[in-house]
Amino acid sequence: MTEFELPNISVDVVPVTLNAYSGKLEVLIGKRIYEPNLGEFALPGVLLTPHERLDEAAYRALEKKLSIPASYVVELIDLGTFDNPDRDPRGATVSIAKLAVISSAPEGSTAAGVTSIPIDEIANDSYALPFDHNSIVLAASNLLTEKMLFNKAITKAILGDTFTTKTLRNVLVQLQETEKGENIIFDASNLTRQLKGTKWVEMVEDKETVTNLTASTSRGRPSRVWTWL
């Protein structure tokens, strides 16, 4: 009987969060503490253990590599399988990738060895990651490009419980800079009408909420504030 060497199975995660100050989608990455690529920033990932589900491994990767607890994960979404036999110099490893939308970067993630990079910079190879992690981030960016304003759960996970028209516009403009960005078609002057057309949101009328959310991000006329129906 012919014996075959089975590849390892890893679960790699693209943790994405919306930076409240820059208005950009950012990917959280951590410094590797082992070879190969010791000291380089990479996506959090772990080898799948026996009797472990894929989502369990994804949560373990976030906790172990970036100190992000499961409670910070708003959505965990399948990205696909990455099976290039040469993707890992240690041997054949099949990666099952997940996109994790993080509500915010927890305190533990600000420690030394963890940083965040705008998703378009990694997707466009302006910031290089080891292995095939740039390709995995590109897949995450493409998925968000396809789903923003078409999938309520993902759009809400990215924007949060309340958001401004300006915040949404910034995200759409950022995603337009990536591979499939030309698929995002929106008219900045009619974005309010486009939002209303989804029937997902309504404008916030409470003046205190509007002031608190727009004070640090708006100049001139305040941006409209939205909440979910």
PDB file of N, CA, C and O in Angstrom, residues 164 203-218 222-226:
ATOM      1  N   THR A 164     -21.428  57.404  10.935  1.00  0.00           N
ATOM      2  CA  THR A 164     -21.717  58.591  10.145  1.00  0.00           C
ATOM      3  C   THR A 164     -21.590  58.280   8.658  1.00  0.00           C
ATOM      4  O   THR A 164     -20.927  57.319   8.259  1.00  0.00           O
ATOM      5  N   MET A 203     -31.907  57.655  10.316  1.00  0.00           N
ATOM      6  CA  MET A 203     -31.088  58.748  10.817  1.00  0.00           C
ATOM      7  C   MET A 203     -31.329  58.966  12.303  1.00  0.00           C
ATOM      8  O   MET A 203     -32.468  58.861  12.779  1.00  0.00           O
ATOM      9  N   VAL A 204     -30.265  59.280  13.014  1.00  0.00           N
ATOM     10  CA  VAL A 204     -30.352  59.567  14.441  1.00  0.00           C
ATOM     11  C   VAL A 204     -30.698  61.037  14.607  1.00  0.00           C
ATOM     12  O   VAL A 204     -30.042  61.913  14.043  1.00  0.00           O
ATOM     13  N   GLU A 205     -31.735  61.292  15.398  1.00  0.00           N
ATOM     14  CA  GLU A 205     -32.169  62.669  15.608  1.00  0.00           C
ATOM     15  C   GLU A 205     -31.685  63.229  16.939  1.00  0.00           C
ATOM     16  O   GLU A 205     -31.690  64.440  17.131  1.00  0.00           O
ATOM     17  N   ASP A 206     -31.265  62.350  17.859  1.00  0.00           N
ATOM     18  CA  ASP A 206     -30.812  62.803  19.175  1.00  0.00           C
ATOM     19  C   ASP A 206     -29.564  63.676  19.023  1.00  0.00           C
ATOM     20  O   ASP A 206     -28.512  63.222  18.574  1.00  0.00           O
ATOM     21  N   LYS A 207     -29.667  64.938  19.419  1.00  0.00           N
ATOM     22  CA  LYS A 207     -28.586  65.907  19.190  1.00  0.00           C
ATOM     23  C   LYS A 207     -27.320  65.545  19.950  1.00  0.00           C
ATOM     24  O   LYS A 207     -26.202  65.731  19.454  1.00  0.00           O
ATOM     25  N   GLU A 208     -27.462  65.003  21.148  1.00  0.00           N
ATOM     26  CA  GLU A 208     -26.278  64.654  21.937  1.00  0.00           C
ATOM     27  C   GLU A 208     -25.480  63.530  21.260  1.00  0.00           C
ATOM     28  O   GLU A 208     -24.253  63.582  21.171  1.00  0.00           O
ATOM     29  N   THR A 209     -26.200  62.517  20.762  1.00  0.00           N
ATOM     30  CA  THR A 209     -25.544  61.415  20.067  1.00  0.00           C
ATOM     31  C   THR A 209     -24.831  61.914  18.819  1.00  0.00           C
ATOM     32  O   THR A 209     -23.682  61.542  18.550  1.00  0.00           O
ATOM     33  N   VAL A 210     -25.507  62.767  18.055  1.00  0.00           N
ATOM     34  CA  VAL A 210     -24.913  63.314  16.835  1.00  0.00           C
ATOM     35  C   VAL A 210     -23.663  64.118  17.161  1.00  0.00           C
ATOM     36  O   VAL A 210     -22.621  63.966  16.516  1.00  0.00           O
ATOM     37  N   THR A 211     -23.741  64.957  18.179  1.00  0.00           N
ATOM     38  CA  THR A 211     -22.603  65.795  18.549  1.00  0.00           C
ATOM     39  C   THR A 211     -21.420  64.951  18.996  1.00  0.00           C
ATOM     40  O   THR A 211     -20.275  65.173  18.582  1.00  0.00           O
ATOM     41  N   ASN A 212     -21.678  63.956  19.831  1.00  0.00           N
ATOM     42  CA  ASN A 212     -20.594  63.118  20.349  1.00  0.00           C
ATOM     43  C   ASN A 212     -19.902  62.338  19.238  1.00  0.00           C
ATOM     44  O   ASN A 212     -18.689  62.128  19.272  1.00  0.00           O
ATOM     45  N   LEU A 213     -20.666  61.888  18.258  1.00  0.00           N
ATOM     46  CA  LEU A 213     -20.101  61.042  17.210  1.00  0.00           C
ATOM     47  C   LEU A 213     -19.405  61.842  16.122  1.00  0.00           C
ATOM     48  O   LEU A 213     -18.500  61.340  15.466  1.00  0.00           O
ATOM     49  N   THR A 214     -19.792  63.097  15.933  1.00  0.00           N
ATOM     50  CA  THR A 214     -19.245  63.870  14.818  1.00  0.00           C
ATOM     51  C   THR A 214     -18.268  64.959  15.247  1.00  0.00           C
ATOM     52  O   THR A 214     -17.567  65.507  14.399  1.00  0.00           O
ATOM     53  N   ALA A 215     -18.192  65.229  16.544  1.00  0.00           N
ATOM     54  CA  ALA A 215     -17.390  66.364  17.006  1.00  0.00           C
ATOM     55  C   ALA A 215     -15.932  66.275  16.592  1.00  0.00           C
ATOM     56  O   ALA A 215     -15.328  67.255  16.167  1.00  0.00           O
ATOM     57  N   SER A 216     -15.336  65.066  16.711  1.00  0.00           N
ATOM     58  CA  SER A 216     -13.905  64.925  16.453  1.00  0.00           C
ATOM     59  C   SER A 216     -13.583  64.558  15.012  1.00  0.00           C
ATOM     60  O   SER A 216     -12.421  64.506  14.621  1.00  0.00           O
ATOM     61  N   THR A 217     -14.599  64.314  14.189  1.00  0.00           N
ATOM     62  CA  THR A 217     -14.331  63.842  12.831  1.00  0.00           C
ATOM     63  C   THR A 217     -14.845  64.762  11.743  1.00  0.00           C
ATOM     64  O   THR A 217     -14.511  64.573  10.581  1.00  0.00           O
ATOM     65  N   SER A 218     -15.643  65.735  12.103  1.00  0.00           N
ATOM     66  CA  SER A 218     -16.264  66.562  11.072  1.00  0.00           C
ATOM     67  C   SER A 218     -15.795  68.006  11.145  1.00  0.00           C
ATOM     68  O   SER A 218     -15.587  68.548  12.228  1.00  0.00           O
ATOM     69  N   PRO A 222     -21.972  69.127   9.925  1.00  0.00           N
ATOM     70  CA  PRO A 222     -21.849  67.798  10.542  1.00  0.00           C
ATOM     71  C   PRO A 222     -22.350  66.698   9.624  1.00  0.00           C
ATOM     72  O   PRO A 222     -23.300  66.882   8.865  1.00  0.00           O
ATOM     73  N   SER A 223     -21.671  65.548   9.677  1.00  0.00           N
ATOM     74  CA  SER A 223     -22.093  64.392   8.896  1.00  0.00           C
ATOM     75  C   SER A 223     -23.345  63.781   9.523  1.00  0.00           C
ATOM     76  O   SER A 223     -23.533  63.841  10.740  1.00  0.00           O
ATOM     77  N   ARG A 224     -24.216  63.217   8.690  1.00  0.00           N
ATOM     78  CA  ARG A 224     -25.401  62.547   9.210  1.00  0.00           C
ATOM     79  C   ARG A 224     -24.994  61.307   9.994  1.00  0.00           C
ATOM     80  O   ARG A 224     -24.041  60.624   9.644  1.00  0.00           O
ATOM     81  N   VAL A 225     -25.780  61.009  11.037  1.00  0.00           N
ATOM     82  CA  VAL A 225     -25.515  59.858  11.894  1.00  0.00           C
ATOM     83  C   VAL A 225     -26.638  58.850  11.693  1.00  0.00           C
ATOM     84  O   VAL A 225     -27.813  59.222  11.618  1.00  0.00           O
ATOM     85  N   TRP A 226     -26.263  57.547  11.645  1.00  0.00           N
ATOM     86  CA  TRP A 226     -27.220  56.490  11.363  1.00  0.00           C
ATOM     87  C   TRP A 226     -27.187  55.428  12.437  1.00  0.00           C
ATOM     88  O   TRP A 226     -26.166  55.196  13.068  1.00  0.00           O
TER      89      TRP A 226
END
